[in-house]
Short mmCIF file of C-alpha atoms in Angstrom, two decimals:
data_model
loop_
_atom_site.label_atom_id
_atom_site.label_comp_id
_atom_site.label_asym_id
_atom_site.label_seq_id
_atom_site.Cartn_x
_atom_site.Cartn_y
_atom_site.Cartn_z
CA UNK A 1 -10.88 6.38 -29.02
CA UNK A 2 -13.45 3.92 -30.79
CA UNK A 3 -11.45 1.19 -29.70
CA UNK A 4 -11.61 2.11 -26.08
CA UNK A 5 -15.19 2.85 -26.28
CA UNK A 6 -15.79 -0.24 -27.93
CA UNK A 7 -14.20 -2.34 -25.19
CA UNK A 8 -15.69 -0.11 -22.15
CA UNK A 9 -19.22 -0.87 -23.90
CA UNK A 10 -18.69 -4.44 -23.83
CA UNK A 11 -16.90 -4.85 -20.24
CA UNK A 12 -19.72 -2.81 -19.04
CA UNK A 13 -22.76 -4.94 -20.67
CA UNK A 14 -20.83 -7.80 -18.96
CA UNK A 15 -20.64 -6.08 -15.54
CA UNK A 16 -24.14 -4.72 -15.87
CA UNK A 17 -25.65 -8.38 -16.43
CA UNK A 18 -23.30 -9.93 -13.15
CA UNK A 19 -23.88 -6.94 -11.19
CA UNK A 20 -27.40 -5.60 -11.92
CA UNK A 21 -28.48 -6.23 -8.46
CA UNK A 22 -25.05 -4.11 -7.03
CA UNK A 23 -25.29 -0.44 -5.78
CA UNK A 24 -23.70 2.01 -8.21
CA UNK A 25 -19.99 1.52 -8.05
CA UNK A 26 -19.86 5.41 -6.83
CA UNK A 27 -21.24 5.30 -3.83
CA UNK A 28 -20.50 1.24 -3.16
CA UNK A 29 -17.51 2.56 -0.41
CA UNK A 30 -16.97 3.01 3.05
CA UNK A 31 -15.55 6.74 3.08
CA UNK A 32 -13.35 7.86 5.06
CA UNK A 33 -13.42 11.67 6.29
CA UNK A 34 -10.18 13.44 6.14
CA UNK A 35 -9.36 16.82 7.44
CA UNK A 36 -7.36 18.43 4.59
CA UNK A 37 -9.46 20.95 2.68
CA UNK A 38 -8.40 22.18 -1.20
CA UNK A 39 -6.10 25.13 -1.29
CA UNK A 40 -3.12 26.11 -3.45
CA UNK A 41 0.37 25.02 -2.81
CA UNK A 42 3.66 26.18 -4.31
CA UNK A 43 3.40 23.18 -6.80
CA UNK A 44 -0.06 24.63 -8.34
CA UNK A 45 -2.21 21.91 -7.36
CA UNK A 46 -5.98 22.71 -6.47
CA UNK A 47 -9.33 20.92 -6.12
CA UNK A 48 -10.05 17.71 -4.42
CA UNK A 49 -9.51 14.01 -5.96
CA UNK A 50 -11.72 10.15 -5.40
CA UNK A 51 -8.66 7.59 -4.00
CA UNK A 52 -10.58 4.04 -4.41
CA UNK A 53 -8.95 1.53 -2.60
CA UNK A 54 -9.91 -2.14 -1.14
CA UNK A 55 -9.42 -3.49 2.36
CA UNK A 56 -6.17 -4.96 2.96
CA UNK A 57 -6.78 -6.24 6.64
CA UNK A 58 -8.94 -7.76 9.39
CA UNK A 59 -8.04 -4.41 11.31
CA UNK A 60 -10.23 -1.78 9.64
CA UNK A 61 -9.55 0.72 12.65
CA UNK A 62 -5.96 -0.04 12.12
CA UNK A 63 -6.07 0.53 8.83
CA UNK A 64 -8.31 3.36 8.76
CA UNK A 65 -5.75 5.13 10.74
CA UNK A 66 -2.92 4.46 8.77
CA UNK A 67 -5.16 5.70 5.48
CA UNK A 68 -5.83 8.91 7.43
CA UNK A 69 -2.11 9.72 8.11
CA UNK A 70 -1.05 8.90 4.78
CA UNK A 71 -3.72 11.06 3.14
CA UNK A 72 -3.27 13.57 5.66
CA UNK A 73 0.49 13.83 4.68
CA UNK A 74 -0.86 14.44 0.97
CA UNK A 75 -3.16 16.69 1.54
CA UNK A 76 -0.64 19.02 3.92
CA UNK A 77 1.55 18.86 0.88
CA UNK A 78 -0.70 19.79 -1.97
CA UNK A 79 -3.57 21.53 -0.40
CA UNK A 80 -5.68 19.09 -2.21
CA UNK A 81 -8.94 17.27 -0.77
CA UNK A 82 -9.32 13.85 -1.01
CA UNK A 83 -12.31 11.45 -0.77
CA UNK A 84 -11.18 8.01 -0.36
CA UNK A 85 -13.53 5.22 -0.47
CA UNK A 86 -12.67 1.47 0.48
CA UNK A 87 -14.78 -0.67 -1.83
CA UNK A 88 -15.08 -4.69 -1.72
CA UNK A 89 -12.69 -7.19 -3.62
CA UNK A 90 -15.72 -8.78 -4.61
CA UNK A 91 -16.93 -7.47 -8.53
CA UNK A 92 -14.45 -4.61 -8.68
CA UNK A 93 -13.69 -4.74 -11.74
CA UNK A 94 -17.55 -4.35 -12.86
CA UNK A 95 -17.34 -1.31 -10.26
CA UNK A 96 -14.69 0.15 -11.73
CA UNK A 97 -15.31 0.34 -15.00
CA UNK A 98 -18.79 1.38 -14.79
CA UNK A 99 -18.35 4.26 -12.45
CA UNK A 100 -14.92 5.30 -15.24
CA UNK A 101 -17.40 4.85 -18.65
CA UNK A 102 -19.70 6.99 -16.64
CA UNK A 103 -17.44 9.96 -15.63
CA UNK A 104 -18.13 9.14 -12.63
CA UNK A 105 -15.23 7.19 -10.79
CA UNK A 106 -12.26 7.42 -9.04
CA UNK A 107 -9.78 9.82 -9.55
CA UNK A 108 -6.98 7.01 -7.93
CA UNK A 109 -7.44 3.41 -7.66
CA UNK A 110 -5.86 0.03 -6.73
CA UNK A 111 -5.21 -2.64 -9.24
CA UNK A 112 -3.07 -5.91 -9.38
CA UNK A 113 -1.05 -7.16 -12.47
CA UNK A 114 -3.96 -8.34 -14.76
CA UNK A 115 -6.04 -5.49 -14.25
CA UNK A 116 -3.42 -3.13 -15.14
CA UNK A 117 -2.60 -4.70 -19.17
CA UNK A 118 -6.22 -5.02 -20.03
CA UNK A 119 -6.91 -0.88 -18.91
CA UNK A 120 -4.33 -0.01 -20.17
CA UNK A 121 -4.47 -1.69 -23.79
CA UNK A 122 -8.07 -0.38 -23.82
CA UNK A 123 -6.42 3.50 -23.73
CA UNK A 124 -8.12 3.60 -19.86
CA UNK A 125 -5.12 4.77 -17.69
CA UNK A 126 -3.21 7.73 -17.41
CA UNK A 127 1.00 6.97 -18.86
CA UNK A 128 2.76 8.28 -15.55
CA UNK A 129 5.88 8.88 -17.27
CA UNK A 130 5.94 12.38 -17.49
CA UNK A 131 5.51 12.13 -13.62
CA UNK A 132 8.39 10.56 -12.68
CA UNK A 133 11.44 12.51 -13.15
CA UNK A 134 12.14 13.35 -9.32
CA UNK A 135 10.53 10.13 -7.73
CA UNK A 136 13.61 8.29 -7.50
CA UNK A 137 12.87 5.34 -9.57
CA UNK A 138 16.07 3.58 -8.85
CA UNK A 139 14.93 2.74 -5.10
CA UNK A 140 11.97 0.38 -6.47
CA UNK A 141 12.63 -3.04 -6.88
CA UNK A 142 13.17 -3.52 -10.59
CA UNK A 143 10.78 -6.64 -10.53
CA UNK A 144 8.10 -4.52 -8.70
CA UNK A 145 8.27 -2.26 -12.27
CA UNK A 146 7.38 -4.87 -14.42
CA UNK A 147 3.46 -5.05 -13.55
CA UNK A 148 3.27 -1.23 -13.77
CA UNK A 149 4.93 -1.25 -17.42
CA UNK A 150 3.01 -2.20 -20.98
CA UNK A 151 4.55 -1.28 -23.62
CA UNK A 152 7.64 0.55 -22.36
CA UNK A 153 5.00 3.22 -20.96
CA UNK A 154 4.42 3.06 -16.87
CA UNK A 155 0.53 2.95 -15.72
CA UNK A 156 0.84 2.86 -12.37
CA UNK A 157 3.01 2.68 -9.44
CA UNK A 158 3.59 -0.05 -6.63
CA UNK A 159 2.73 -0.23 -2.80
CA UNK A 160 3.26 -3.94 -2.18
CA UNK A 161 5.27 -6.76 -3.02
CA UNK A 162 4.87 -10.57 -2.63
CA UNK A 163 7.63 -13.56 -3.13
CA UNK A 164 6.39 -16.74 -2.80
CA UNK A 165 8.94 -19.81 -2.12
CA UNK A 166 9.40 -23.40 -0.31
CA UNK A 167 9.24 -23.10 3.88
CA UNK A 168 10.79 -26.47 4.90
CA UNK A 169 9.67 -28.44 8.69
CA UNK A 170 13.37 -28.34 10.29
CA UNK A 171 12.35 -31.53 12.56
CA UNK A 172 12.19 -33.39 8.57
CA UNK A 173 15.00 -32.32 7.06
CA UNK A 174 16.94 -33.87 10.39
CA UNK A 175 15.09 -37.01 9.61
CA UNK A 176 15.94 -37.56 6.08
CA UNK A 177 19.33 -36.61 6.90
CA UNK A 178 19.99 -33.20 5.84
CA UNK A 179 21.16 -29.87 6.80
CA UNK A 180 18.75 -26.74 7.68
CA UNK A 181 21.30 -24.61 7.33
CA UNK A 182 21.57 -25.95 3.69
CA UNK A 183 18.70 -25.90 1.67
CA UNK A 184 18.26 -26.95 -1.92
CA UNK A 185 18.90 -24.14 -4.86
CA UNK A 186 18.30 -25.74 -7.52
CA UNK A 187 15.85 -28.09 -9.23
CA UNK A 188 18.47 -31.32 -8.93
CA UNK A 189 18.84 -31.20 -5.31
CA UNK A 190 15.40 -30.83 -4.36
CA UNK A 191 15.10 -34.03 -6.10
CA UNK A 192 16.88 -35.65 -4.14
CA UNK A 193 15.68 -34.42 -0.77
CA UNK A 194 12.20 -35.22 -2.06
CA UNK A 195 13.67 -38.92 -2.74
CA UNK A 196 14.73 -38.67 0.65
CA UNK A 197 11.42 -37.95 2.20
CA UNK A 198 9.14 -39.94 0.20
CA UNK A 199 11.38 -43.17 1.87
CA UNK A 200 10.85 -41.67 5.22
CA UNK A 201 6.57 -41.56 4.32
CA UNK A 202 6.66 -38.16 3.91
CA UNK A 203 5.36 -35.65 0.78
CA UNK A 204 8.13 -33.46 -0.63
CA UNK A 205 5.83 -30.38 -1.02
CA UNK A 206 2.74 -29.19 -1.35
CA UNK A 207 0.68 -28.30 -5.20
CA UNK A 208 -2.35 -26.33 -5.17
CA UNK A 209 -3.40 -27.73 -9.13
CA UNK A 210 -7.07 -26.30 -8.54
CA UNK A 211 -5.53 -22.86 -7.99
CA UNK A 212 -3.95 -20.17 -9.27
CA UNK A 213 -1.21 -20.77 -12.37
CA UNK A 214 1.15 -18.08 -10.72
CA UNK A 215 1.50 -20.63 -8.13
CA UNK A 216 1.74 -24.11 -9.61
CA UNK A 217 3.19 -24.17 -13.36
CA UNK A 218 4.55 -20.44 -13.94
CA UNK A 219 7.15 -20.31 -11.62
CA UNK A 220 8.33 -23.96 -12.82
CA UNK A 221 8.05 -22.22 -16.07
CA UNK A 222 10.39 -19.47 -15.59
CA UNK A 223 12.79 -20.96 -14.03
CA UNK A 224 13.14 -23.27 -16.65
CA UNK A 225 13.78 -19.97 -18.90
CA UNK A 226 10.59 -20.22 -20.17
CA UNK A 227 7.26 -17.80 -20.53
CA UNK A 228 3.99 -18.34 -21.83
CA UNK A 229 3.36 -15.31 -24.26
CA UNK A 230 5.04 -12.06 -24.88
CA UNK A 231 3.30 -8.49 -25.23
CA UNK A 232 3.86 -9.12 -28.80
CA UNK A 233 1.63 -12.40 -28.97
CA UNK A 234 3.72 -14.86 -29.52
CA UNK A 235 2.76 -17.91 -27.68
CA UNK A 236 5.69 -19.37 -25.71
CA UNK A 237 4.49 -21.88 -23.36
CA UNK A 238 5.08 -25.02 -25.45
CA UNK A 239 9.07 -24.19 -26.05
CA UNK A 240 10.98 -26.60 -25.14
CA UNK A 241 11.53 -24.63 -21.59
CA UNK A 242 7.68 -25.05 -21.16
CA UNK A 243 7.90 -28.39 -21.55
CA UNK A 244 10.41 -29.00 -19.38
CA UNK A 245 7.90 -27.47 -17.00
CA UNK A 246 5.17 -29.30 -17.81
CA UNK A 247 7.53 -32.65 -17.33
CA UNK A 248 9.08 -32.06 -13.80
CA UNK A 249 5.25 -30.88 -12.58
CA UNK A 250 4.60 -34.48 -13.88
CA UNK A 251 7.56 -36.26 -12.07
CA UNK A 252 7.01 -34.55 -8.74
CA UNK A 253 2.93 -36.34 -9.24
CA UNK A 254 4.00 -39.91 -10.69
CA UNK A 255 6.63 -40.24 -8.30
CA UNK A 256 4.40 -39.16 -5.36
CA UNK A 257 6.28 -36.03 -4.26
CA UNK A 258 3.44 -34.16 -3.98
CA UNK A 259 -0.28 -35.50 -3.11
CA UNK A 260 -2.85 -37.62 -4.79
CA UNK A 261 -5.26 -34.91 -4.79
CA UNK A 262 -2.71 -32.34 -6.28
CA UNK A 263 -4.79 -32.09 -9.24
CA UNK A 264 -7.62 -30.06 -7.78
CA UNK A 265 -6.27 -28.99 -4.16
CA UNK A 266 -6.41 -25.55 -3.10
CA UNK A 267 -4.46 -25.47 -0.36
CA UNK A 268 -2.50 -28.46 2.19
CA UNK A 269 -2.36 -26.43 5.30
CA UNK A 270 -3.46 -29.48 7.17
CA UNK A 271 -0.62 -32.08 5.77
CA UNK A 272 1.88 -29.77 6.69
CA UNK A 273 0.43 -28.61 9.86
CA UNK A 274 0.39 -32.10 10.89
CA UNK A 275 4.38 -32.93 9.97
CA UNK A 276 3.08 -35.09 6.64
CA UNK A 277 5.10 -32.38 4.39
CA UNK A 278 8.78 -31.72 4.02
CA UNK A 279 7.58 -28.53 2.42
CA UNK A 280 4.76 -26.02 1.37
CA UNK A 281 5.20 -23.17 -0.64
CA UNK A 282 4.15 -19.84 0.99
CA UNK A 283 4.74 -16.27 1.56
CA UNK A 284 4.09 -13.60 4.04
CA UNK A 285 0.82 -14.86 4.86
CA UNK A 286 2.35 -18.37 5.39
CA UNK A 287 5.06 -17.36 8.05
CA UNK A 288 2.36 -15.20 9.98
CA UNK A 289 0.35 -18.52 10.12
CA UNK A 290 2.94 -20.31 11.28
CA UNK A 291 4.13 -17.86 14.25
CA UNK A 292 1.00 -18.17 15.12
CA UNK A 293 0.47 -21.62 15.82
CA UNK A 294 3.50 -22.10 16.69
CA UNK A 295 3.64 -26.01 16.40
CA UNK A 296 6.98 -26.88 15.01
CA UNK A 297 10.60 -25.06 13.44
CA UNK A 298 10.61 -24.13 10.03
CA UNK A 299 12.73 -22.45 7.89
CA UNK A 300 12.87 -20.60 4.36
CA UNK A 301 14.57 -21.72 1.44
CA UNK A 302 15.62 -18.96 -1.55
CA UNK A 303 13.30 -19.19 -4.46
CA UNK A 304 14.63 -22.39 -6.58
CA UNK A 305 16.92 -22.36 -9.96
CA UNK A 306 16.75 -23.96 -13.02
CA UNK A 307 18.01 -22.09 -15.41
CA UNK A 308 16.78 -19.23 -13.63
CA UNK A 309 16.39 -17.85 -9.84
CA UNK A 310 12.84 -16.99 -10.02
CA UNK A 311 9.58 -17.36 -8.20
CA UNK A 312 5.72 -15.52 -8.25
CA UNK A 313 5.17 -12.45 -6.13
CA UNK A 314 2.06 -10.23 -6.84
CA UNK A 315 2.41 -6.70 -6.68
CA UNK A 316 -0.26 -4.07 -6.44
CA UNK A 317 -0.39 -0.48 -7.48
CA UNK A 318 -2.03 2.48 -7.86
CA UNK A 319 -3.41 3.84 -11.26
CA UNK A 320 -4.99 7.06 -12.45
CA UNK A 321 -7.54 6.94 -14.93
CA UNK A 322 -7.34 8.25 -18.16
CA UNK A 323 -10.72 10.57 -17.90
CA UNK A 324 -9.41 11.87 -14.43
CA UNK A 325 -10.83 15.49 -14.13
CA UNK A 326 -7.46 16.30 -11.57
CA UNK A 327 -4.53 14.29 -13.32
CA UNK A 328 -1.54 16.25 -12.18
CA UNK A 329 -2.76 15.98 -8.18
CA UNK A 330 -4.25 12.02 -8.93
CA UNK A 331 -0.35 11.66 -10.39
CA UNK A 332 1.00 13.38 -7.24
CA UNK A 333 -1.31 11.18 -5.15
CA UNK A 334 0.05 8.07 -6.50
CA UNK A 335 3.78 9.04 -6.06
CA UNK A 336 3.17 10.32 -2.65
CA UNK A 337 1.35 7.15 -2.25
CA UNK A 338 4.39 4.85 -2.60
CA UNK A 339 6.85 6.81 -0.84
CA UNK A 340 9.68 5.42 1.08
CA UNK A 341 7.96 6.67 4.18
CA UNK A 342 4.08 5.86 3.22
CA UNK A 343 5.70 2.52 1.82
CA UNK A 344 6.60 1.91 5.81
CA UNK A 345 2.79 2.81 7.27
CA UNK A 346 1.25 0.62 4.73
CA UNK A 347 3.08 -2.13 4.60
CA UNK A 348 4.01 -2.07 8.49
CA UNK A 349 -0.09 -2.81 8.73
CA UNK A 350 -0.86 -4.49 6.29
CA UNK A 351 2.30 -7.12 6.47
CA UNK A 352 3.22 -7.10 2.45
CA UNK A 353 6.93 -6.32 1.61
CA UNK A 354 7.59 -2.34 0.42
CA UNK A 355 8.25 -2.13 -3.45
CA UNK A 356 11.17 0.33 -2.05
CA UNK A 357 14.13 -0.85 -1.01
CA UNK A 358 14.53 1.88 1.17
CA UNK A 359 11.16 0.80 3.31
CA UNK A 360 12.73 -2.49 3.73
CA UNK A 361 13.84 -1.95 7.47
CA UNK A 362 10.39 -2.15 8.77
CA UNK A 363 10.84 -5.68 8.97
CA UNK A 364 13.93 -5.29 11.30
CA UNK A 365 13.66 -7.57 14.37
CA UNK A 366 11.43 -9.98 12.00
CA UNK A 367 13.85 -12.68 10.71
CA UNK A 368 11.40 -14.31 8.85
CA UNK A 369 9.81 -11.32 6.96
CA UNK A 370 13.20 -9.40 6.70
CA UNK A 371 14.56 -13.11 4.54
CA UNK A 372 11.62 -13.01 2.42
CA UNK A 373 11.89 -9.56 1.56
CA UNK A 374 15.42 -9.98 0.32
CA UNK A 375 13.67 -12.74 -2.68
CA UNK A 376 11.09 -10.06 -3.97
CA UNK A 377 14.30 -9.25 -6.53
CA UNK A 378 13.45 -12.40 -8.32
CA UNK A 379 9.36 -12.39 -7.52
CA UNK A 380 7.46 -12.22 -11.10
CA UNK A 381 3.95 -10.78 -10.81
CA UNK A 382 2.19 -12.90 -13.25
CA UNK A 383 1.78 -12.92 -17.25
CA UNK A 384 1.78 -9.37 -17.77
CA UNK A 385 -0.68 -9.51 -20.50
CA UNK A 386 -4.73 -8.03 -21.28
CA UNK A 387 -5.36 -11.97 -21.63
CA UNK A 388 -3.10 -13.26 -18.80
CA UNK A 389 -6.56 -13.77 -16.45
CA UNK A 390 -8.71 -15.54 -19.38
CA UNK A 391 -6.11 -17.92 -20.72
CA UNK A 392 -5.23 -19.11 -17.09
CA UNK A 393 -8.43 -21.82 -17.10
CA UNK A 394 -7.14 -23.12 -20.43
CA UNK A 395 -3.93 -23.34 -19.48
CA UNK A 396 -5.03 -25.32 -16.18
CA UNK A 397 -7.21 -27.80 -17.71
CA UNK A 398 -4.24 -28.43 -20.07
CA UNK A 399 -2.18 -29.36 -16.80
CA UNK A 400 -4.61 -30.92 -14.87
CA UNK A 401 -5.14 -33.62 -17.95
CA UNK A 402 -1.33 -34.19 -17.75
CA UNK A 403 -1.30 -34.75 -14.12
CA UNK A 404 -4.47 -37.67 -14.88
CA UNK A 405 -2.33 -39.10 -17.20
CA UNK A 406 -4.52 -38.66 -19.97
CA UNK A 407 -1.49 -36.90 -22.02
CA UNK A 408 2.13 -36.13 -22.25
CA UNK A 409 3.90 -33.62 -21.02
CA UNK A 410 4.78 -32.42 -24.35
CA UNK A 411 0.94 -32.98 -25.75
CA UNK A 412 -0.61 -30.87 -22.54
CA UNK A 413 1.77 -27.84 -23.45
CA UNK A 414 0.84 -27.92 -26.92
CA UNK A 415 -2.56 -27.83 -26.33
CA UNK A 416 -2.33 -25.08 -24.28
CA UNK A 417 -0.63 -23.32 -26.45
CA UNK A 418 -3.34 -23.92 -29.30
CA UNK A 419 -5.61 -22.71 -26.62
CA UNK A 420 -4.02 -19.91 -26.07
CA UNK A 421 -3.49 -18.77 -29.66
CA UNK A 422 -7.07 -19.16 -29.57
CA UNK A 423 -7.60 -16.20 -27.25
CA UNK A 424 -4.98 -13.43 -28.57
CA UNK A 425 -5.01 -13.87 -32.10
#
């Protein structure tokens, strides 16, 4: 208890001196007024519970109706009221954990894979296992567990599902002399292909280095058969597997694969919009982009192998506090939540792939979105780890020296690793 004190003191000093100028996370929401009212149902459950959850959509009438059928359907079931708020991306972390060290927060919130480790190793969150016996855990997508899980104990369960991979311009691959209908697997071959289209003036692919490490060196990482640290601290990322990483992120810049700016770009949208890209790498978003504009043929590739099939896909999911005043109906909330059927509303608005297998059909008549949700089996949220957010800068900077040819492949991982021992030990 000291320990988790100790950490919600400091987080919260933190917050305090960002935020200061913020409303109170409490009352920071738009609410949304339900018509269920508390009662008691045949499972025992009574009293009313706070769902905190963010905008996931342009569409907030949309979306405001699908939150009132969902919580309708829970509140029919339990006879248990629930406030829901929708609070901002922006600070939510400060929010949260100032309105929880305050008693006063959510009863039900949303979190993403390196929220979840921190809260959790801090003794914040409610363990769901005892929960779960007759939620039919089998009918999640095994990778959508692993964000929910630290330390063999499940904190939370998930509504959405990412996979990023490679969306290739068909009108290219024609060029360079290649089939659409066969794209490359595996490290080797898109090698060659991006041989292939750097004689024809084109860039192989696209490399957000100013962004996100889910999206540049992890996946590269993985499927080399690699990872960067384990729950147990043991830093990983400078294996030999990491190096390899590190060395065909290196290639794909020397050899011009990928552009000159790839060190600090955040996105190419505009080289491949304009046919200067065999590739980008994308998800959901992406596609709906591209159907939109409308401007050439593309088509999706499966995530690339190395040693492994793998790729990034963020997940989010719903958590229940540890101080929750209403823990068996904010549990019941959660698994109601994610069910096949809510699974369906949510994600048929909001456009994310179901973490059920079962909710998988939504995406019927969508080609494009019913392919992509077949890859979320080998979609990795992230570094599951309570420093998996703080060591991605270090980690970065490691890569971005690398790419400026101001070290080795070999040097840059090691240094990251240093770095990294730096922060968990």
């Amino acid at each position: 208890m000291k320990k988790l004190w100790f950490f919600l003191l400091l987080l919260i000093f933190s917050a305090l001196m960002v935020a200061c100028s913020e409303e109170d996370a409490s009352d920071a929401g738009e609410k949304i007024e339900t018509s269920g009212k508390a009662g008691n149902k045949e499972d025992g459950f009574s009293g009313e519970i706070t769902v905190w959850a963010h905008p996931f959509t342009g569409d907030q009438e949309v979306e405001g109706k699908m939150w009132k059928e969902i919580i309708s359907s829970y509140e029919e079931t339990t006879g248990v009221k629930v406030n829901f708020e929708q609070i901002p991306w922006a600070n939510r972390d400060q929010k949260v954990l100032t309105a929880l060290a305050a008693n006063n927060g959510p009863d039900v919130f949303y979190a993403i894979p390196d929220q979840m480790p921190q809260y959790a190793e801090a003794g914040m969150l409610l363990d769901l296992n005892p929960y779960l016996k007759d939620n039919d855990m089998e009918d999640f997508v095994e990778s959508a567990l692993v964000s929910t899980t630290w330390k063999d104990k499940v904190y939370g369960l998930p509504i959405l599902q990412e996979a990023y991979t490679f969306l290739y311009n068909v009108d290219i691959i024609k060029e360079i002399g290649e089939d659409p209908s066969k794209l490359p697997a595996t490290w080797a071959e898109f090698e060659k292909w991006a041989e292939k289209a750097k004689e024809k003036g084109y860039y192989a692919s696209s490399f957000q280095g100013g962004g996100s490490m889910n999206g540049t060196l992890y996946p590269y990482l993985w499927q080399a058969g690699g990872e960067v640290l384990t729950a147990d601290n043991e830093v990983m990322i400078n294996s030999d597997a990491g190096v390899e990483a590190f060395e065909f992120i290196n290639k794909m810049y020397k050899n011009e694969w990928i552009p000159k700016d790839s060190i600090t770009a955040l996105e190419h949208d505009a080289l491949w919009d304009s046919s200067k890209m065999l590739s980008v790498q994308g998800s959901g978003a992406s596609i709906s982009r591209m159907l939109s504009k409308d401007t050439f043929e593309f088509v999706i590739a499966p995530p690339l192998k190395n040693k492994k099939q793998v790729t990034y896909g963020t997940t989010g999911m719903f958590v229940v506090p540890i101080n929750s005043e209403n823990p068996d109906a904010a549990a019941e909330f959660v698994k109601i939540m994610t069910s096949a059927e809510n699974q369906r509303k949510f994600n048929q608005v909001t456009q994310y792939i179901p973490t059920r297998e079962s909710a998988k059909d939504i995406f019927g008549e969508q080609k494009y979105l019913a392919q992509l949700a077949t890859y979320t089996e080998f979609a990795m949220p992230g570094v599951i780890h309570p420093e998996g957010r703080n060591i991605m800068p270090l980690i970065q900077a490691e890569l971005q020296t690398m790419m400026e040819g101001k070290k080795t492949p070999k040097e840059a991982a090691d240094a990251a690793a240093e770095a990294i021992k730096g922060k968990v030990k």
